Coordinates of C-alpha atoms and ligand atoms in Angstrom, one line a residue:
X15 CA -15.2 14.5 -64.4
X16 CA -13.7 15.4 -61.1
X17 CA -12.0 12.8 -58.9
X18 CA -9.6 13.2 -56.0
X19 CA -6.0 12.1 -55.6
X20 CA -3.9 10.5 -52.8
X21 CA -3.5 14.1 -51.4
X22 CA -7.2 14.2 -51.0
X23 CA -7.0 17.1 -53.6
X24 CA -9.9 17.4 -56.4
X25 CA -8.4 15.8 -59.5
X26 CA -9.3 15.2 -63.2
X27 CA -10.1 11.7 -64.3
X28 CA -8.7 9.9 -67.2
X29 CA -11.4 11.1 -69.6
X30 CA -13.2 7.8 -70.3
X31 CA -16.2 8.5 -67.9
X32 CA -14.7 6.8 -65.0
X33 CA -11.7 6.8 -62.8
X34 CA -11.8 3.0 -61.8
X35 CA -8.5 2.0 -62.6
X36 CA -9.5 -0.9 -65.1
X37 CA -9.4 -0.7 -68.8
X38 CA -9.5 -4.4 -70.3
X39 CA -12.7 -5.5 -69.2
X40 CA -11.5 -7.5 -66.4
X41 CA -12.8 -6.1 -63.3
X42 CA -10.3 -5.5 -60.5
X43 CA -10.5 -3.4 -57.6
X44 CA -9.2 0.1 -57.6
X45 CA -5.8 0.0 -55.4
X46 CA -4.8 3.6 -56.2
X47 CA -7.5 4.9 -54.1
X48 CA -6.4 2.7 -50.9
X49 CA -4.3 5.2 -49.1
X50 CA -7.2 7.8 -49.7
X51 CA -10.1 5.6 -48.3
X52 CA -12.3 8.9 -47.0
X53 CA -14.3 10.3 -49.8
X54 CA -14.6 13.9 -49.3
X55 CA -18.3 15.3 -48.7
X56 CA -18.3 17.2 -52.1
X57 CA -17.3 14.0 -54.1
X58 CA -20.1 12.2 -52.5
X59 CA -22.4 15.0 -53.2
X60 CA -21.3 14.8 -56.8
X61 CA -22.1 11.3 -57.0
X62 CA -25.4 11.9 -55.4
X63 CA -26.4 14.7 -57.8
X64 CA -25.4 12.7 -60.6
X65 CA -28.0 9.9 -59.6
X66 CA -31.0 12.1 -58.6
X67 CA -30.6 14.5 -61.7
X68 CA -30.0 11.5 -63.9
X69 CA -32.9 9.5 -62.4
X70 CA -35.1 12.6 -61.8
X71 CA -35.9 10.6 -58.3
X72 CA -35.1 11.2 -54.5
X73 CA -35.5 7.7 -52.9
X74 CA -36.4 7.3 -49.3
X75 CA -35.2 3.6 -48.8
X76 CA -31.8 2.1 -49.9
X77 CA -31.4 -1.7 -50.5
X78 CA -28.1 -3.5 -50.5
X79 CA -28.5 -6.8 -52.4
X80 CA -26.4 -9.5 -50.8
X81 CA -24.8 -12.2 -52.8
X82 CA -27.1 -13.8 -55.3
X83 CA -30.0 -11.5 -54.1
X84 CA -29.9 -9.3 -57.0
X85 CA -33.4 -10.1 -57.8
X86 CA -34.3 -7.7 -54.8
X87 CA -33.7 -5.0 -57.3
X88 CA -35.6 -6.8 -60.0
X89 CA -38.9 -6.0 -58.4
X90 CA -38.5 -2.3 -58.5
X91 CA -40.7 -0.8 -61.3
X92 CA -40.1 1.7 -63.8
X93 CA -36.5 1.4 -63.0
X94 CA -33.6 3.9 -63.9
X95 CA -30.4 1.7 -63.8
X96 CA -26.7 3.1 -63.6
X97 CA -24.0 1.0 -64.2
X98 CA -21.3 1.4 -61.5
X99 CA -18.8 1.9 -64.3
X100 CA -20.5 4.9 -65.6
X101 CA -21.0 6.7 -62.3
X102 CA -18.2 8.8 -61.5
X103 CA -15.8 8.2 -58.7
X104 CA -17.7 4.8 -58.0
X105 CA -15.9 1.4 -57.2
X106 CA -16.7 -1.4 -59.6
X107 CA -18.3 -4.8 -58.3
X108 CA -15.8 -7.8 -58.8
X109 CA -17.5 -10.6 -57.2
X110 CA -19.9 -13.2 -59.0
X111 CA -23.4 -12.7 -58.0
X112 CA -23.0 -8.6 -57.5
X113 CA -23.9 -7.4 -60.8
X114 CA -22.6 -3.9 -60.5
X115 CA -25.6 -1.9 -61.1
X116 CA -27.7 0.8 -59.1
X117 CA -31.5 0.6 -59.8
X118 CA -33.7 3.6 -58.7
X119 CA -37.4 3.4 -59.2
X120 CA -40.7 2.5 -57.2
X121 CA -41.2 -0.4 -55.0
X122 CA -44.9 -0.6 -53.3
X123 CA -45.4 3.0 -53.8
X124 CA -42.2 4.1 -52.4
X125 CA -39.2 5.4 -54.1
X126 CA -36.2 3.2 -53.7
X127 CA -32.8 2.8 -54.7
X128 CA -31.0 -0.5 -54.7
X129 CA -27.4 -1.5 -55.2
X130 CA -27.2 -4.8 -57.1
X131 CA -23.5 -5.5 -56.1
X132 CA -22.0 -4.4 -53.0
X133 CA -18.0 -4.0 -52.3
X134 CA -16.2 -6.2 -50.0
X135 CA -12.8 -5.6 -47.9
X136 CA -11.5 -8.9 -49.5
X137 CA -11.8 -7.3 -53.1
X138 CA -9.0 -4.8 -52.1
X139 CA -11.2 -2.0 -51.1
X140 CA -10.4 0.0 -47.9
X141 CA -13.8 -0.2 -45.6
X142 CA -14.5 3.7 -46.2
X143 CA -14.6 2.9 -49.8
X144 CA -16.7 -0.3 -49.3
X145 CA -19.4 1.7 -47.5
X146 CA -19.1 5.1 -49.3
X147 CA -22.3 4.3 -51.2
X148 CA -24.4 4.3 -48.0
X149 CA -23.4 7.9 -47.8
X150 CA -24.1 8.5 -51.4
X151 CA -27.7 7.2 -50.5
X152 CA -27.9 9.5 -47.6
X153 CA -27.3 12.6 -49.9
X154 CA -29.8 11.2 -52.4
X155 CA -32.4 11.4 -49.5
X156 CA -32.4 8.0 -48.5
X157 CA -33.7 7.7 -44.7
X158 CA -33.7 3.6 -44.2
X159 CA -31.1 1.6 -45.2
X160 CA -32.1 -2.3 -45.8
X161 CA -28.8 -4.3 -46.0
X162 CA -28.8 -7.9 -47.1
X163 CA -26.3 -10.7 -47.1
X164 CA -25.7 -14.3 -47.6
X165 CA -24.2 -15.9 -44.4
X166 CA -23.1 -19.0 -42.9
X167 CA -25.4 -20.4 -40.0
X168 CA -23.4 -20.9 -36.8
X169 CA -26.5 -21.2 -34.7
X170 CA -27.1 -24.9 -34.8
X171 CA -30.8 -24.1 -34.9
X172 CA -30.6 -22.4 -38.0
X173 CA -31.2 -24.4 -41.2
X174 CA -30.0 -23.7 -44.9
X175 CA -32.6 -21.3 -46.5
X176 CA -33.7 -19.4 -43.0
X177 CA -33.7 -15.9 -42.7
X178 CA -32.2 -14.1 -39.7
X179 CA -33.1 -10.6 -38.9
X180 CA -30.0 -8.8 -37.6
X181 CA -30.6 -7.3 -34.0
X182 CA -26.9 -6.8 -33.4
X183 CA -23.4 -7.5 -34.9
X184 CA -20.0 -8.4 -33.7
X185 CA -17.4 -6.0 -35.6
X186 CA -14.4 -8.4 -35.9
X187 CA -12.4 -6.0 -38.3
X188 CA -13.2 -3.4 -35.7
X189 CA -11.5 -5.5 -33.1
X190 CA -8.5 -5.5 -35.3
X191 CA -8.4 -1.7 -35.5
X192 CA -10.3 -1.1 -38.8
X193 CA -13.3 1.0 -39.5
X194 CA -15.1 2.6 -42.2
X195 CA -15.0 5.7 -40.1
X196 CA -11.1 5.9 -39.7
X197 CA -9.6 9.1 -40.9
X198 CA -10.7 12.7 -40.5
X199 CA -14.4 13.0 -39.4
X200 CA -16.7 15.1 -41.4
X201 CA -19.4 16.4 -39.0
X202 CA -21.8 16.9 -41.8
X203 CA -22.2 13.1 -41.9
X204 CA -22.3 12.5 -38.2
X205 CA -20.3 12.6 -34.8
X206 CA -16.6 11.5 -34.2
X207 CA -17.6 9.1 -31.8
X208 CA -21.2 7.4 -32.7
X209 CA -23.0 5.1 -30.4
X210 CA -23.9 2.0 -32.0
X211 CA -26.2 0.2 -29.2
X212 CA -29.4 0.6 -31.1
X213 CA -28.3 0.4 -34.5
X214 CA -30.8 -2.2 -35.7
X215 CA -34.3 -0.5 -35.7
X216 CA -36.5 -2.6 -33.4
X217 CA -39.7 -1.4 -34.9
X218 CA -38.7 -2.7 -38.5
X219 CA -37.6 -6.0 -36.8
X220 CA -41.0 -6.5 -35.1
X221 CA -42.8 -5.6 -38.4
X222 CA -40.5 -8.2 -40.2
X223 CA -41.5 -10.9 -37.6
X224 CA -45.2 -10.0 -38.3
X225 CA -44.6 -10.2 -42.1
X226 CA -42.7 -13.4 -41.9
X227 CA -45.8 -14.9 -39.8
X228 CA -48.2 -13.8 -42.5
X229 CA -46.0 -15.4 -45.1
X230 CA -46.1 -18.7 -43.3
X231 CA -42.4 -18.9 -42.6
X232 CA -42.3 -17.9 -38.9
X233 CA -40.4 -21.2 -38.2
X234 CA -37.6 -20.1 -40.8
X235 CA -37.2 -16.6 -39.3
X236 CA -34.9 -15.8 -36.4
X237 CA -33.5 -12.9 -34.7
X238 CA -29.8 -13.1 -34.4
X239 CA -26.1 -11.6 -34.1
X240 CA -24.2 -11.2 -37.3
X241 CA -20.4 -11.0 -37.5
X242 CA -18.3 -9.8 -40.3
X243 CA -14.8 -11.4 -41.0
X244 CA -12.3 -9.9 -43.8
X245 CA -12.6 -13.1 -45.9
X246 CA -12.3 -14.1 -48.8
X247 CA -11.4 -17.6 -47.3
X248 CA -14.4 -19.1 -45.2
X249 CA -13.7 -19.8 -41.5
X250 CA -11.8 -22.5 -39.9
X251 CA -13.4 -24.8 -37.4
X252 CA -11.7 -23.0 -34.5
X253 CA -12.8 -19.8 -35.7
X254 CA -16.5 -21.0 -35.8
X255 CA -16.1 -22.1 -32.2
X256 CA -14.8 -18.8 -31.0
X257 CA -17.6 -17.0 -33.0
X258 CA -20.2 -19.3 -31.6
X259 CA -19.0 -18.6 -27.9
X260 CA -19.0 -15.1 -28.6
X261 CA -22.8 -15.1 -29.3
X262 CA -22.6 -15.0 -33.1
X263 CA -25.4 -16.5 -35.0
X264 CA -24.3 -16.1 -38.5
X265 CA -21.2 -15.2 -40.2
X266 CA -20.3 -13.3 -43.5
X267 CA -17.9 -10.8 -45.2
X268 CA -20.1 -7.8 -45.5
X269 CA -22.9 -5.5 -43.9
X270 CA -21.2 -4.5 -40.6
X271 CA -19.2 -1.3 -42.0
X272 CA -22.3 -0.4 -44.2
X273 CA -24.3 -0.6 -41.2
X274 CA -21.9 1.6 -39.1
X275 CA -21.7 4.3 -41.9
X276 CA -25.6 4.4 -42.1
X277 CA -26.0 5.0 -38.3
X278 CA -23.0 7.5 -38.2
X279 CA -25.1 9.5 -40.5
X280 CA -28.2 8.5 -38.6
X281 CA -30.2 6.3 -41.0
X282 CA -32.7 3.9 -39.8
X283 CA -31.3 0.5 -40.5
X284 CA -32.9 -3.0 -41.3
X285 CA -30.6 -5.8 -42.1
X286 CA -30.9 -9.7 -42.8
X287 CA -29.0 -12.7 -43.4
X288 CA -30.0 -15.3 -45.8
X289 CA -28.4 -18.6 -44.3
X290 CA -26.9 -20.1 -47.2
X291 CA -24.9 -22.7 -45.7
X292 CA -24.5 -24.4 -42.1
X293 CA -21.1 -23.8 -40.7
X294 CA -19.5 -26.9 -39.1
X295 CA -18.5 -26.4 -35.6
X296 CA -17.0 -30.0 -35.1
X297 CA -14.0 -31.5 -37.2
X298 CA -15.1 -33.9 -39.9
X299 CA -13.5 -35.2 -43.2
X300 CA -16.7 -34.7 -45.1
X301 CA -16.3 -32.5 -48.2
X302 CA -19.9 -31.4 -48.2
X303 CA -19.6 -29.6 -44.9
X304 CA -17.1 -27.1 -46.7
X305 CA -18.5 -23.8 -47.5
X306 CA -18.5 -22.5 -51.2
X307 CA -19.8 -19.7 -53.3
X308 CA -21.7 -21.9 -55.8
X309 CA -23.8 -23.3 -53.0
X310 CA -24.1 -19.6 -51.5
X311 CA -25.4 -18.5 -54.9
X312 CA -27.7 -21.5 -55.4
X313 CA -29.4 -21.1 -52.2
X314 CA -29.8 -17.3 -52.6
X315 CA -31.5 -18.1 -56.0
X316 CA -33.9 -20.6 -54.4
X317 CA -34.9 -18.2 -51.6
X318 CA -35.1 -15.2 -53.6
X319 CA -38.9 -15.1 -53.6
X320 CA -39.2 -15.3 -49.9
X321 CA -36.5 -12.5 -49.7
X322 CA -38.2 -10.3 -52.3
X323 CA -41.5 -10.6 -50.4
X324 CA -40.2 -9.7 -47.2
X325 CA -38.5 -6.4 -48.4
X326 CA -41.4 -5.5 -50.4
X327 CA -43.9 -6.1 -47.6
X328 CA -41.7 -4.1 -45.3
X329 CA -41.2 -1.2 -47.8
X330 CA -45.1 -1.3 -48.1
X331 CA -45.3 -0.9 -44.3
X332 CA -42.9 2.0 -44.3
X333 CA -44.6 3.8 -47.1
X334 CA -48.2 3.3 -46.1
X335 CA -47.3 4.7 -42.5
X336 CA -45.5 7.8 -43.9
X337 CA -48.7 8.4 -46.1
X338 CA -51.0 8.1 -43.1
Ligands
R1P26 O1 -22.2 -10.6 -48.0 P1 -22.6 -10.9 -49.4 O2 -22.2 -9.7 -50.1 O3 -24.0 -11.2 -49.2 O4 -21.8 -12.3 -49.7 C1 -21.4 -13.1 -48.9 O5 -21.2 -14.3 -49.7 C2 -19.7 -14.3 -50.1 C3 -19.1 -15.6 -50.0 O6 -19.7 -16.7 -50.5 C4 -19.1 -13.1 -49.3 O7 -18.8 -11.9 -50.2 C5 -20.0 -13.2 -48.3 O8 -19.8 -11.7 -47.8
GUN27 N1 -17.5 -15.6 -43.7 C1 -18.4 -16.3 -44.5 N2 -19.3 -15.7 -45.3 C2 -20.2 -16.4 -46.0 N3 -21.1 -15.9 -46.8 C3 -22.0 -17.0 -47.2 N4 -21.6 -18.1 -46.2 C4 -20.4 -17.9 -45.6 C5 -19.8 -18.3 -44.5 O1 -19.9 -19.5 -44.3 N5 -18.9 -17.7 -44.0

């Protein structure tokens, strides 16, 4: 199996079918590729071919499942499942609630592919590697990216279990000089300087609002601004106050770099946050106001039905409009 080394040259993997740098069953991020974050087009094409040939399918919609939202992939019918470890040059998932499987099949008549497990900066992966699967999706034929995440609610009107449809983001990692598009630009993916003002597809947001109404959850559906911090620590009160002043409604540790990568290669983007915890913006000694991943996972599990229904119905809309 071919891979690439730190000089960007094509290299041969270790012969065990993957080159992810883990051997003892304990999943750790691949640090060897850090200095070589940008995957050459040919490597991404090779991964995409592995998936489309292995599944016999060309998906039109790609779904990234947020923490605890892996069930979004379980509603896919007649699935063909690829474990990340068996996909050449694919990273491994190291976070609880991210199973590490790519699921391709049919949802509401549309061919979709879903990532049960995404990659985060705090796992030790550079941003280009975190969002490399979005380019794989593109070369598999995906036109629409659905990115989902678990997030802390900063907007005081948000309750735990609410859904925030993302209409914009504040890229804090970008403020700090980090981007998934850093390094040489390959124009086969997109331009050197992509515009991001209309990143979140308005038509899909409006459709999702309508779907929320028909599901009877309109009071739990909001439209807001997400921000991604590097993590893995949750935020301090001062940071949360600062984010709120900047107009941020929900905060997490993902999604933004995926959206940037998707928009760079001209995919239509729909994204939502499941609010898994309320972020305190005042000082308090109360332990129950501290965010923790167990709570995040538990809330995601509780709300998976609503999230699955929203996704399935939006996929149905896209598919039936394309067919008509
Ligand atoms: O964004 P997703 O992957 O849904 O997960 C969110 O939940 C985890 C923290 O509990 C972090 O990884 C954060 O980004
Ligand atoms: N950064 C961050 N990520 C989260 N993911 C789920 N909840 C949170 C949160 O409160 N902060």
